[in-house]
Amino acid sequence: MNKDLLNATLAGSGTVSSKMSPTKSASLTVFYFDDGQIYTLVQNAQLNLQHCIDGYHKSVLLKESYSAPGSTQPTKVLKPNKVVFLNQLIELVNEGYYVDIFIFTHGSQNKIYFANNKTLSPTELEEELAEKKSGFNYLPIRIVYQMNCYGSTFNQAWLNVGAKAVCGTRYINFFPNQFNAFAKEWDKGNVLFEKAVYDSNTESSRSVMQALIAADAISELSPKDWDKCPPLSTVLGDKPCAKSYFLARWLNNGEWQEGESGKENMNYSSYMFTPGTLQFTKSNKDILVWHP
C-alpha cells in the first residue's frame, strides 16, 4: 500500500482515518455502446479518448479494443465489465492514486449500462464501494465525467463515495461531442472544472447534433410513427411534429417541456448538473486531501 494510504489507515482495520493525500494521478475510463439510438450520436461525436490517457501516471481503459498509433497507450485495456470497473477503481486507490473517472456508456434513470446486459445503480455503486467492501470510507476520486444519459441520477452517489466533483445530464444527453471541448479546457490545468463543463456547451457543438436529429426525423430508415412536419419546418421547431417525434424516439411525456421547441428540449434534456467542490483546476494540488 502507498505510504500516504498506509499512514492514513488504522492498524489492522483497513479504515481510512482523518485524511489522505495521494499524489499520483490515474484515470479510469469505461467505453461501451452497442447499436442503438445513442450509438448514432456517439459515433458522430468522434470522441478523442486520448484525453483520458495522456498526462496521467496510470490509465485504465475498459473498452473492447484500443489502438492509437503514435500516441500514448493506456496502461491497461480491459473489457467494459461492471465488476472490472469497480475492482479497478479499488485497485487504483490501493496503489495510492487519486482517480479521474470518465464514463462513456448508455444510461437511463438510475442505470449505467455495461457489457453483457449488466447495469449499475446508484444504490449498488454506494454499496460496492462502501467501507466494508472497499476498505475505505472515502475514495480519492477527483472528478467523474458522465456522458451516460440521465447521469445526474448518479451525481449524489458519486459525491457520497468520495468524488470531489461530478457532472451528469438531466435526461438524454444529445451532445456527447461536448466532451472533447471540456477535456481541452480541463487539460489546460488552470480552468475550473465547472467552467470547463460550462464552456464546452457551445452553439456550434449543439448545432452539429441538432442537424443530426433533424436528419434522423426525415430519414427513410426511421419509423414513421410520428407526425410529419409542415413544409419548411423541422422537429427542431415548435410545431406539434416536434413533440410527436421526440416522444416517439427519445423522451417520455413527463420530460417533454411544453411550449418549448425541439431544439430547446434538446438543450434542456442535455443540461449538465455539476455538484461538488467545483472551485479547483486540474493542476490545483491543494484540493487533493480526502476527509472521511
PDB file of C-alpha atoms in Angstrom:
ATOM      1  CA  MET A   1       0.000   0.000   0.000  1.00  0.00           C
ATOM      2  CA  ASN A   2       1.178   3.556  -0.767  1.00  0.00           C
ATOM      3  CA  LYS A   3       2.852   5.353   2.166  1.00  0.00           C
ATOM      4  CA  ASP A   4       0.205   8.088   2.271  1.00  0.00           C
ATOM      5  CA  LEU A   5      -2.528   5.490   2.457  1.00  0.00           C
ATOM      6  CA  LEU A   6      -0.614   3.404   4.962  1.00  0.00           C
ATOM      7  CA  ASN A   7      -0.216   6.387   7.285  1.00  0.00           C
ATOM      8  CA  ALA A   8      -3.915   7.171   6.898  1.00  0.00           C
ATOM      9  CA  THR A   9      -5.089   3.658   7.639  1.00  0.00           C
ATOM     10  CA  LEU A  10      -5.879   2.420  11.117  1.00  0.00           C
ATOM     11  CA  ALA A  11      -3.754  -0.582  12.037  1.00  0.00           C
ATOM     12  CA  GLY A  12      -5.426  -3.814  11.024  1.00  0.00           C
ATOM     13  CA  SER A  13      -8.801  -2.259  10.173  1.00  0.00           C
ATOM     14  CA  GLY A  14      -8.447  -1.044   6.598  1.00  0.00           C
ATOM     15  CA  THR A  15     -10.435   2.067   7.572  1.00  0.00           C
ATOM     16  CA  VAL A  16      -9.222   5.453   6.364  1.00  0.00           C
ATOM     17  CA  SER A  17      -8.706   7.852   9.237  1.00  0.00           C
ATOM     18  CA  SER A  18      -8.654  11.664   9.259  1.00  0.00           C
ATOM     19  CA  LYS A  19      -7.254  12.336   5.807  1.00  0.00           C
ATOM     20  CA  MET A  20      -5.155  11.061   2.952  1.00  0.00           C
ATOM     21  CA  SER A  21      -3.304  12.922   0.223  1.00  0.00           C
ATOM     22  CA  PRO A  22      -2.377  10.712  -2.728  1.00  0.00           C
ATOM     23  CA  THR A  23       0.000  12.433  -5.140  1.00  0.00           C
ATOM     24  CA  LYS A  24      -0.181  10.211  -8.230  1.00  0.00           C
ATOM     25  CA  SER A  25      -2.914  10.621 -10.823  1.00  0.00           C
ATOM     26  CA  ALA A  26      -4.830   7.834 -12.551  1.00  0.00           C
ATOM     27  CA  SER A  27      -7.703   7.704 -14.989  1.00  0.00           C
ATOM     28  CA  LEU A  28     -10.384   5.049 -15.169  1.00  0.00           C
ATOM     29  CA  THR A  29     -12.401   5.141 -18.376  1.00  0.00           C
ATOM     30  CA  VAL A  30     -15.229   2.897 -19.483  1.00  0.00           C
ATOM     31  CA  PHE A  31     -16.418   2.992 -23.104  1.00  0.00           C
ATOM     32  CA  TYR A  32     -19.299   0.761 -24.110  1.00  0.00           C
ATOM     33  CA  PHE A  33     -22.014   1.420 -26.688  1.00  0.00           C
ATOM     34  CA  ASP A  34     -23.900  -1.284 -28.505  1.00  0.00           C
ATOM     35  CA  ASP A  35     -26.036  -0.413 -31.518  1.00  0.00           C
ATOM     36  CA  GLY A  36     -28.913   1.906 -30.802  1.00  0.00           C
ATOM     37  CA  GLN A  37     -30.141   5.494 -30.965  1.00  0.00           C
ATOM     38  CA  ILE A  38     -27.460   6.907 -28.688  1.00  0.00           C
ATOM     39  CA  TYR A  39     -24.790   4.957 -30.566  1.00  0.00           C
ATOM     40  CA  THR A  40     -25.539   7.077 -33.637  1.00  0.00           C
ATOM     41  CA  LEU A  41     -24.987  10.266 -31.649  1.00  0.00           C
ATOM     42  CA  VAL A  42     -21.758   8.998 -30.123  1.00  0.00           C
ATOM     43  CA  GLN A  43     -20.479   7.782 -33.480  1.00  0.00           C
ATOM     44  CA  ASN A  44     -20.837  11.291 -34.843  1.00  0.00           C
ATOM     45  CA  ALA A  45     -19.267  12.852 -31.768  1.00  0.00           C
ATOM     46  CA  GLN A  46     -15.810  11.496 -32.736  1.00  0.00           C
ATOM     47  CA  LEU A  47     -14.620  11.273 -29.145  1.00  0.00           C
ATOM     48  CA  ASN A  48     -10.916  11.659 -28.501  1.00  0.00           C
ATOM     49  CA  LEU A  49     -10.135   9.151 -25.763  1.00  0.00           C
ATOM     50  CA  GLN A  50      -6.514  10.305 -25.632  1.00  0.00           C
ATOM     51  CA  HIS A  51      -7.745  12.991 -23.242  1.00  0.00           C
ATOM     52  CA  CYS A  52      -8.444  10.139 -20.800  1.00  0.00           C
ATOM     53  CA  ILE A  53      -4.943   8.697 -21.211  1.00  0.00           C
ATOM     54  CA  ASP A  54      -2.395  11.466 -21.704  1.00  0.00           C
ATOM     55  CA  GLY A  55      -0.954  13.186 -18.659  1.00  0.00           C
ATOM     56  CA  TYR A  56      -1.815  10.511 -16.086  1.00  0.00           C
ATOM     57  CA  HIS A  57       0.658   8.396 -14.146  1.00  0.00           C
ATOM     58  CA  LYS A  58      -1.575   5.408 -14.890  1.00  0.00           C
ATOM     59  CA  SER A  59      -4.545   4.965 -17.205  1.00  0.00           C
ATOM     60  CA  VAL A  60      -7.030   2.107 -17.269  1.00  0.00           C
ATOM     61  CA  LEU A  61      -9.353   1.869 -20.267  1.00  0.00           C
ATOM     62  CA  LEU A  62     -12.306  -0.517 -20.284  1.00  0.00           C
ATOM     63  CA  LYS A  63     -13.075  -0.963 -23.966  1.00  0.00           C
ATOM     64  CA  GLU A  64     -13.278  -3.889 -26.371  1.00  0.00           C
ATOM     65  CA  SER A  65     -10.069  -2.712 -28.042  1.00  0.00           C
ATOM     66  CA  TYR A  66      -7.955   0.396 -28.452  1.00  0.00           C
ATOM     67  CA  SER A  67      -5.276   1.357 -30.926  1.00  0.00           C
ATOM     68  CA  ALA A  68      -3.821   4.819 -31.408  1.00  0.00           C
ATOM     69  CA  PRO A  69      -0.527   4.519 -33.307  1.00  0.00           C
ATOM     70  CA  GLY A  70       1.971   7.182 -32.375  1.00  0.00           C
ATOM     71  CA  SER A  71       0.061   8.119 -29.219  1.00  0.00           C
ATOM     72  CA  THR A  72       0.440   7.229 -25.566  1.00  0.00           C
ATOM     73  CA  GLN A  73      -1.198   3.864 -24.929  1.00  0.00           C
ATOM     74  CA  PRO A  74      -3.288   3.085 -21.838  1.00  0.00           C
ATOM     75  CA  THR A  75      -1.508   1.248 -19.040  1.00  0.00           C
ATOM     76  CA  LYS A  76      -4.272  -1.358 -19.189  1.00  0.00           C
ATOM     77  CA  VAL A  77      -7.011  -2.167 -21.681  1.00  0.00           C
ATOM     78  CA  LEU A  78      -9.690  -4.431 -20.205  1.00  0.00           C
ATOM     79  CA  LYS A  79     -13.233  -5.443 -21.090  1.00  0.00           C
ATOM     80  CA  PRO A  80     -16.024  -2.933 -20.267  1.00  0.00           C
ATOM     81  CA  ASN A  81     -17.319  -5.136 -17.479  1.00  0.00           C
ATOM     82  CA  LYS A  82     -19.148  -3.803 -14.407  1.00  0.00           C
ATOM     83  CA  VAL A  83     -17.214  -5.914 -11.907  1.00  0.00           C
ATOM     84  CA  VAL A  84     -13.919  -4.995 -13.566  1.00  0.00           C
ATOM     85  CA  PHE A  85     -14.858  -1.316 -13.373  1.00  0.00           C
ATOM     86  CA  LEU A  86     -15.492  -1.425  -9.629  1.00  0.00           C
ATOM     87  CA  ASN A  87     -12.461  -3.622  -8.938  1.00  0.00           C
ATOM     88  CA  GLN A  88     -10.130  -1.414 -10.953  1.00  0.00           C
ATOM     89  CA  LEU A  89     -11.245   1.660  -9.024  1.00  0.00           C
ATOM     90  CA  ILE A  90     -10.437  -0.005  -5.712  1.00  0.00           C
ATOM     91  CA  GLU A  91      -7.151  -1.292  -7.080  1.00  0.00           C
ATOM     92  CA  LEU A  92      -6.072   2.200  -8.175  1.00  0.00           C
ATOM     93  CA  VAL A  93      -6.915   3.613  -4.748  1.00  0.00           C
ATOM     94  CA  ASN A  94      -4.988   0.820  -3.039  1.00  0.00           C
ATOM     95  CA  GLU A  95      -1.996   1.637  -5.243  1.00  0.00           C
ATOM     96  CA  GLY A  96      -2.019   5.220  -3.979  1.00  0.00           C
ATOM     97  CA  TYR A  97      -3.645   7.093  -6.853  1.00  0.00           C
ATOM     98  CA  TYR A  98      -6.303   9.750  -6.918  1.00  0.00           C
ATOM     99  CA  VAL A  99      -8.627   8.966  -9.802  1.00  0.00           C
ATOM    100  CA  ASP A 100     -10.423  10.799 -12.591  1.00  0.00           C
ATOM    101  CA  ILE A 101     -13.334   8.726 -13.915  1.00  0.00           C
ATOM    102  CA  PHE A 102     -14.748   9.038 -17.436  1.00  0.00           C
ATOM    103  CA  ILE A 103     -17.970   7.197 -18.310  1.00  0.00           C
ATOM    104  CA  PHE A 104     -18.991   6.742 -21.944  1.00  0.00           C
ATOM    105  CA  THR A 105     -21.904   4.310 -21.898  1.00  0.00           C
ATOM    106  CA  HIS A 106     -25.643   4.118 -22.339  1.00  0.00           C
ATOM    107  CA  GLY A 107     -27.643   5.307 -19.360  1.00  0.00           C
ATOM    108  CA  SER A 108     -31.205   5.582 -18.155  1.00  0.00           C
ATOM    109  CA  GLN A 109     -32.864   6.624 -14.906  1.00  0.00           C
ATOM    110  CA  ASN A 110     -30.595   5.242 -12.149  1.00  0.00           C
ATOM    111  CA  LYS A 111     -28.767   2.879 -14.517  1.00  0.00           C
ATOM    112  CA  ILE A 112     -25.363   2.747 -16.190  1.00  0.00           C
ATOM    113  CA  TYR A 113     -25.054   0.013 -18.811  1.00  0.00           C
ATOM    114  CA  PHE A 114     -22.067  -2.288 -19.162  1.00  0.00           C
ATOM    115  CA  ALA A 115     -21.296  -5.266 -21.402  1.00  0.00           C
ATOM    116  CA  ASN A 116     -23.311  -8.479 -21.159  1.00  0.00           C
ATOM    117  CA  ASN A 117     -26.508  -6.588 -20.300  1.00  0.00           C
ATOM    118  CA  LYS A 118     -25.221  -5.686 -16.842  1.00  0.00           C
ATOM    119  CA  THR A 119     -26.300  -2.451 -15.179  1.00  0.00           C
ATOM    120  CA  LEU A 120     -25.117  -0.432 -12.206  1.00  0.00           C
ATOM    121  CA  SER A 121     -27.458   1.600  -9.988  1.00  0.00           C
ATOM    122  CA  PRO A 122     -26.584   4.468  -7.600  1.00  0.00           C
ATOM    123  CA  THR A 123     -27.508   2.267  -4.626  1.00  0.00           C
ATOM    124  CA  GLU A 124     -25.298  -0.567  -5.852  1.00  0.00           C
ATOM    125  CA  LEU A 125     -22.463   1.854  -6.534  1.00  0.00           C
ATOM    126  CA  GLU A 126     -22.507   3.042  -2.937  1.00  0.00           C
ATOM    127  CA  GLU A 127     -22.875  -0.475  -1.563  1.00  0.00           C
ATOM    128  CA  GLU A 128     -19.988  -1.887  -3.624  1.00  0.00           C
ATOM    129  CA  LEU A 129     -17.684   0.994  -2.718  1.00  0.00           C
ATOM    130  CA  ALA A 130     -18.687   1.125   0.942  1.00  0.00           C
ATOM    131  CA  GLU A 131     -16.043   0.699   3.606  1.00  0.00           C
ATOM    132  CA  LYS A 132     -16.968  -2.896   4.432  1.00  0.00           C
ATOM    133  CA  LYS A 133     -16.155  -3.933   0.854  1.00  0.00           C
ATOM    134  CA  SER A 134     -13.570  -1.407  -0.327  1.00  0.00           C
ATOM    135  CA  GLY A 135     -11.683  -0.912   2.935  1.00  0.00           C
ATOM    136  CA  PHE A 136     -12.076   2.859   2.585  1.00  0.00           C
ATOM    137  CA  ASN A 137     -14.842   5.086   3.861  1.00  0.00           C
ATOM    138  CA  TYR A 138     -13.975   7.824   1.369  1.00  0.00           C
ATOM    139  CA  LEU A 139     -12.355   7.214  -2.031  1.00  0.00           C
ATOM    140  CA  PRO A 140      -9.923   9.742  -3.564  1.00  0.00           C
ATOM    141  CA  ILE A 141     -11.925  10.382  -6.724  1.00  0.00           C
ATOM    142  CA  ARG A 142     -11.192  13.810  -8.156  1.00  0.00           C
ATOM    143  CA  ILE A 143     -13.787  14.101 -10.933  1.00  0.00           C
ATOM    144  CA  VAL A 144     -16.414  11.939 -12.605  1.00  0.00           C
ATOM    145  CA  TYR A 145     -17.329  12.976 -16.153  1.00  0.00           C
ATOM    146  CA  GLN A 146     -20.516  11.188 -17.173  1.00  0.00           C
ATOM    147  CA  MET A 147     -21.561  11.068 -20.808  1.00  0.00           C
ATOM    148  CA  ASN A 148     -24.253   8.493 -19.987  1.00  0.00           C
ATOM    149  CA  CYS A 149     -27.812   9.751 -20.321  1.00  0.00           C
ATOM    150  CA  TYR A 150     -29.510  10.595 -17.002  1.00  0.00           C
ATOM    151  CA  GLY A 151     -26.053  10.892 -15.448  1.00  0.00           C
ATOM    152  CA  SER A 152     -27.429  13.360 -12.908  1.00  0.00           C
ATOM    153  CA  THR A 153     -29.239  10.472 -11.200  1.00  0.00           C
ATOM    154  CA  PHE A 154     -25.762   9.253 -10.140  1.00  0.00           C
ATOM    155  CA  ASN A 155     -24.318  12.610  -9.087  1.00  0.00           C
ATOM    156  CA  GLN A 156     -25.052  12.328  -5.371  1.00  0.00           C
ATOM    157  CA  ALA A 157     -23.906   8.708  -5.181  1.00  0.00           C
ATOM    158  CA  TRP A 158     -20.512   9.664  -6.628  1.00  0.00           C
ATOM    159  CA  LEU A 159     -20.174  12.504  -4.129  1.00  0.00           C
ATOM    160  CA  ASN A 160     -21.154  10.165  -1.306  1.00  0.00           C
ATOM    161  CA  VAL A 161     -18.334   7.730  -2.108  1.00  0.00           C
ATOM    162  CA  GLY A 162     -15.733  10.484  -2.274  1.00  0.00           C
ATOM    163  CA  ALA A 163     -15.756  12.325  -5.600  1.00  0.00           C
ATOM    164  CA  LYS A 164     -14.766  15.975  -5.411  1.00  0.00           C
ATOM    165  CA  ALA A 165     -16.869  16.962  -8.426  1.00  0.00           C
ATOM    166  CA  VAL A 166     -19.119  15.263 -10.944  1.00  0.00           C
ATOM    167  CA  CYS A 167     -21.191  16.186 -13.954  1.00  0.00           C
ATOM    168  CA  GLY A 168     -24.220  14.449 -15.424  1.00  0.00           C
ATOM    169  CA  THR A 169     -27.083  15.366 -17.716  1.00  0.00           C
ATOM    170  CA  ARG A 170     -30.702  15.861 -16.722  1.00  0.00           C
ATOM    171  CA  TYR A 171     -32.200  13.381 -19.213  1.00  0.00           C
ATOM    172  CA  ILE A 172     -30.977  12.237 -22.644  1.00  0.00           C
ATOM    173  CA  ASN A 173     -27.522  13.550 -23.488  1.00  0.00           C
ATOM    174  CA  PHE A 174     -27.937  14.791 -27.045  1.00  0.00           C
ATOM    175  CA  PHE A 175     -24.474  16.400 -27.090  1.00  0.00           C
ATOM    176  CA  PRO A 176     -21.795  13.751 -26.453  1.00  0.00           C
ATOM    177  CA  ASN A 177     -19.472  15.738 -28.737  1.00  0.00           C
ATOM    178  CA  GLN A 178     -19.015  18.317 -25.974  1.00  0.00           C
ATOM    179  CA  PHE A 179     -16.611  16.043 -24.127  1.00  0.00           C
ATOM    180  CA  ASN A 180     -13.695  16.968 -26.397  1.00  0.00           C
ATOM    181  CA  ALA A 181     -14.139  20.677 -25.703  1.00  0.00           C
ATOM    182  CA  PHE A 182     -14.450  20.013 -21.966  1.00  0.00           C
ATOM    183  CA  ALA A 183     -11.275  17.922 -21.966  1.00  0.00           C
ATOM    184  CA  LYS A 184      -9.256  20.517 -23.879  1.00  0.00           C
ATOM    185  CA  GLU A 185     -10.171  23.141 -21.293  1.00  0.00           C
ATOM    186  CA  TRP A 186      -9.653  20.817 -18.308  1.00  0.00           C
ATOM    187  CA  ASP A 187      -6.264  19.709 -19.647  1.00  0.00           C
ATOM    188  CA  LYS A 188      -5.000  23.301 -19.648  1.00  0.00           C
ATOM    189  CA  GLY A 189      -4.612  22.884 -15.902  1.00  0.00           C
ATOM    190  CA  ASN A 190      -5.805  26.366 -14.920  1.00  0.00           C
ATOM    191  CA  VAL A 191      -9.502  26.127 -15.850  1.00  0.00           C
ATOM    192  CA  LEU A 192     -12.074  25.425 -13.140  1.00  0.00           C
ATOM    193  CA  PHE A 193     -13.948  22.142 -13.523  1.00  0.00           C
ATOM    194  CA  GLU A 194     -17.350  23.819 -13.611  1.00  0.00           C
ATOM    195  CA  LYS A 195     -16.168  26.348 -16.192  1.00  0.00           C
ATOM    196  CA  ALA A 196     -14.695  23.605 -18.396  1.00  0.00           C
ATOM    197  CA  VAL A 197     -18.079  21.858 -18.400  1.00  0.00           C
ATOM    198  CA  TYR A 198     -19.991  25.095 -18.969  1.00  0.00           C
ATOM    199  CA  ASP A 199     -17.723  26.347 -21.768  1.00  0.00           C
ATOM    200  CA  SER A 200     -17.988  23.050 -23.650  1.00  0.00           C
ATOM    201  CA  ASN A 201     -21.682  23.760 -24.241  1.00  0.00           C
ATOM    202  CA  THR A 202     -21.163  25.836 -27.380  1.00  0.00           C
ATOM    203  CA  GLU A 203     -23.620  26.806 -30.092  1.00  0.00           C
ATOM    204  CA  SER A 204     -21.526  25.029 -32.713  1.00  0.00           C
ATOM    205  CA  SER A 205     -21.483  21.763 -30.750  1.00  0.00           C
ATOM    206  CA  ARG A 206     -25.247  21.914 -30.331  1.00  0.00           C
ATOM    207  CA  SER A 207     -25.832  22.748 -33.999  1.00  0.00           C
ATOM    208  CA  VAL A 208     -23.961  19.661 -35.198  1.00  0.00           C
ATOM    209  CA  MET A 209     -26.085  17.278 -33.159  1.00  0.00           C
ATOM    210  CA  GLN A 210     -29.300  19.174 -33.815  1.00  0.00           C
ATOM    211  CA  ALA A 211     -28.702  18.762 -37.533  1.00  0.00           C
ATOM    212  CA  LEU A 212     -28.262  15.035 -36.951  1.00  0.00           C
ATOM    213  CA  ILE A 213     -31.602  14.865 -35.125  1.00  0.00           C
ATOM    214  CA  ALA A 214     -33.348  16.772 -37.909  1.00  0.00           C
ATOM    215  CA  ALA A 215     -31.893  14.334 -40.441  1.00  0.00           C
ATOM    216  CA  ASP A 216     -32.984  11.357 -38.349  1.00  0.00           C
ATOM    217  CA  ALA A 217     -36.568  12.596 -38.355  1.00  0.00           C
ATOM    218  CA  ILE A 218     -36.739  12.618 -42.154  1.00  0.00           C
ATOM    219  CA  SER A 219     -34.641   9.527 -42.756  1.00  0.00           C
ATOM    220  CA  GLU A 220     -36.189   6.687 -44.687  1.00  0.00           C
ATOM    221  CA  LEU A 221     -34.683   4.362 -42.088  1.00  0.00           C
ATOM    222  CA  SER A 222     -36.637   5.947 -39.254  1.00  0.00           C
ATOM    223  CA  PRO A 223     -40.000   4.549 -38.127  1.00  0.00           C
ATOM    224  CA  LYS A 224     -42.933   6.648 -39.293  1.00  0.00           C
ATOM    225  CA  ASP A 225     -44.830   6.712 -36.043  1.00  0.00           C
ATOM    226  CA  TRP A 226     -44.717  10.472 -35.516  1.00  0.00           C
ATOM    227  CA  ASP A 227     -46.394  13.364 -37.259  1.00  0.00           C
ATOM    228  CA  LYS A 228     -44.705  14.791 -40.317  1.00  0.00           C
ATOM    229  CA  CYS A 229     -43.670  18.402 -40.087  1.00  0.00           C
ATOM    230  CA  PRO A 230     -45.228  21.029 -42.356  1.00  0.00           C
ATOM    231  CA  PRO A 231     -43.147  22.303 -45.289  1.00  0.00           C
ATOM    232  CA  LEU A 232     -40.153  24.481 -44.338  1.00  0.00           C
ATOM    233  CA  SER A 233     -40.187  23.255 -40.719  1.00  0.00           C
ATOM    234  CA  THR A 234     -38.385  20.501 -38.818  1.00  0.00           C
ATOM    235  CA  VAL A 235     -38.617  18.699 -35.483  1.00  0.00           C
ATOM    236  CA  LEU A 236     -36.221  21.311 -34.115  1.00  0.00           C
ATOM    237  CA  GLY A 237     -39.037  23.841 -34.231  1.00  0.00           C
ATOM    238  CA  ASP A 238     -42.166  24.321 -32.153  1.00  0.00           C
ATOM    239  CA  LYS A 239     -44.719  22.585 -34.377  1.00  0.00           C
ATOM    240  CA  PRO A 240     -46.658  19.577 -32.994  1.00  0.00           C
ATOM    241  CA  CYS A 241     -44.416  17.284 -35.047  1.00  0.00           C
ATOM    242  CA  ALA A 242     -41.517  18.131 -32.709  1.00  0.00           C
ATOM    243  CA  LYS A 243     -43.250  16.725 -29.633  1.00  0.00           C
ATOM    244  CA  SER A 244     -44.545  13.758 -31.608  1.00  0.00           C
ATOM    245  CA  TYR A 245     -41.043  12.882 -32.817  1.00  0.00           C
ATOM    246  CA  PHE A 246     -39.177  13.334 -29.536  1.00  0.00           C
ATOM    247  CA  LEU A 247     -41.735  11.347 -27.539  1.00  0.00           C
ATOM    248  CA  ALA A 248     -41.577   8.530 -30.082  1.00  0.00           C
ATOM    249  CA  ARG A 249     -37.796   8.423 -30.286  1.00  0.00           C
ATOM    250  CA  TRP A 250     -36.169   9.937 -27.216  1.00  0.00           C
ATOM    251  CA  LEU A 251     -38.058  11.446 -24.304  1.00  0.00           C
ATOM    252  CA  ASN A 252     -41.049  10.425 -22.236  1.00  0.00           C
ATOM    253  CA  ASN A 253     -44.108  12.590 -21.730  1.00  0.00           C
ATOM    254  CA  GLY A 254     -43.006  13.820 -18.307  1.00  0.00           C
ATOM    255  CA  GLU A 255     -39.671  15.007 -19.709  1.00  0.00           C
ATOM    256  CA  TRP A 256     -41.043  16.995 -22.644  1.00  0.00           C
ATOM    257  CA  GLN A 257     -41.196  20.737 -21.909  1.00  0.00           C
ATOM    258  CA  GLU A 258     -44.476  22.121 -23.206  1.00  0.00           C
ATOM    259  CA  GLY A 259     -44.253  25.401 -25.079  1.00  0.00           C
ATOM    260  CA  GLU A 260     -40.605  24.812 -25.987  1.00  0.00           C
ATOM    261  CA  SER A 261     -39.202  23.877 -29.385  1.00  0.00           C
ATOM    262  CA  GLY A 262     -37.494  20.619 -30.218  1.00  0.00           C
ATOM    263  CA  LYS A 263     -34.154  22.408 -30.120  1.00  0.00           C
ATOM    264  CA  GLU A 264     -34.913  23.900 -26.704  1.00  0.00           C
ATOM    265  CA  ASN A 265     -35.969  20.499 -25.400  1.00  0.00           C
ATOM    266  CA  MET A 266     -32.655  19.020 -26.551  1.00  0.00           C
ATOM    267  CA  ASN A 267     -30.821  21.740 -24.645  1.00  0.00           C
ATOM    268  CA  TYR A 268     -32.958  21.254 -21.527  1.00  0.00           C
ATOM    269  CA  SER A 269     -32.564  17.481 -21.579  1.00  0.00           C
ATOM    270  CA  SER A 270     -28.788  17.688 -22.038  1.00  0.00           C
ATOM    271  CA  TYR A 271     -28.146  20.215 -19.282  1.00  0.00           C
ATOM    272  CA  MET A 272     -25.121  19.167 -17.225  1.00  0.00           C
ATOM    273  CA  PHE A 273     -25.519  19.451 -13.458  1.00  0.00           C
ATOM    274  CA  THR A 274     -22.139  19.936 -11.776  1.00  0.00           C
ATOM    275  CA  PRO A 275     -22.405  19.466  -7.997  1.00  0.00           C
ATOM    276  CA  GLY A 276     -19.439  19.110  -5.677  1.00  0.00           C
ATOM    277  CA  THR A 277     -16.333  21.122  -4.860  1.00  0.00           C
ATOM    278  CA  LEU A 278     -16.064  23.000  -8.130  1.00  0.00           C
ATOM    279  CA  GLN A 279     -13.521  25.692  -7.385  1.00  0.00           C
ATOM    280  CA  PHE A 280     -10.466  23.727  -8.453  1.00  0.00           C
ATOM    281  CA  THR A 281      -8.448  23.069 -11.572  1.00  0.00           C
ATOM    282  CA  LYS A 282      -6.585  20.042 -12.876  1.00  0.00           C
ATOM    283  CA  SER A 283      -3.265  21.422 -11.619  1.00  0.00           C
ATOM    284  CA  ASN A 284      -4.501  22.560  -8.194  1.00  0.00           C
ATOM    285  CA  LYS A 285      -2.973  20.168  -5.653  1.00  0.00           C
ATOM    286  CA  ASP A 286      -4.469  21.884  -2.583  1.00  0.00           C
ATOM    287  CA  ILE A 287      -7.778  20.162  -3.187  1.00  0.00           C
ATOM    288  CA  LEU A 288      -6.257  16.699  -3.092  1.00  0.00           C
ATOM    289  CA  VAL A 289      -6.931  15.919   0.558  1.00  0.00           C
ATOM    290  CA  TRP A 290      -9.765  13.490   1.200  1.00  0.00           C
ATOM    291  CA  HIS A 291     -11.575  13.547   4.521  1.00  0.00           C
ATOM    292  CA  PRO A 292     -13.781  10.677   5.725  1.00  0.00           C
TER     293      PRO A 292
END
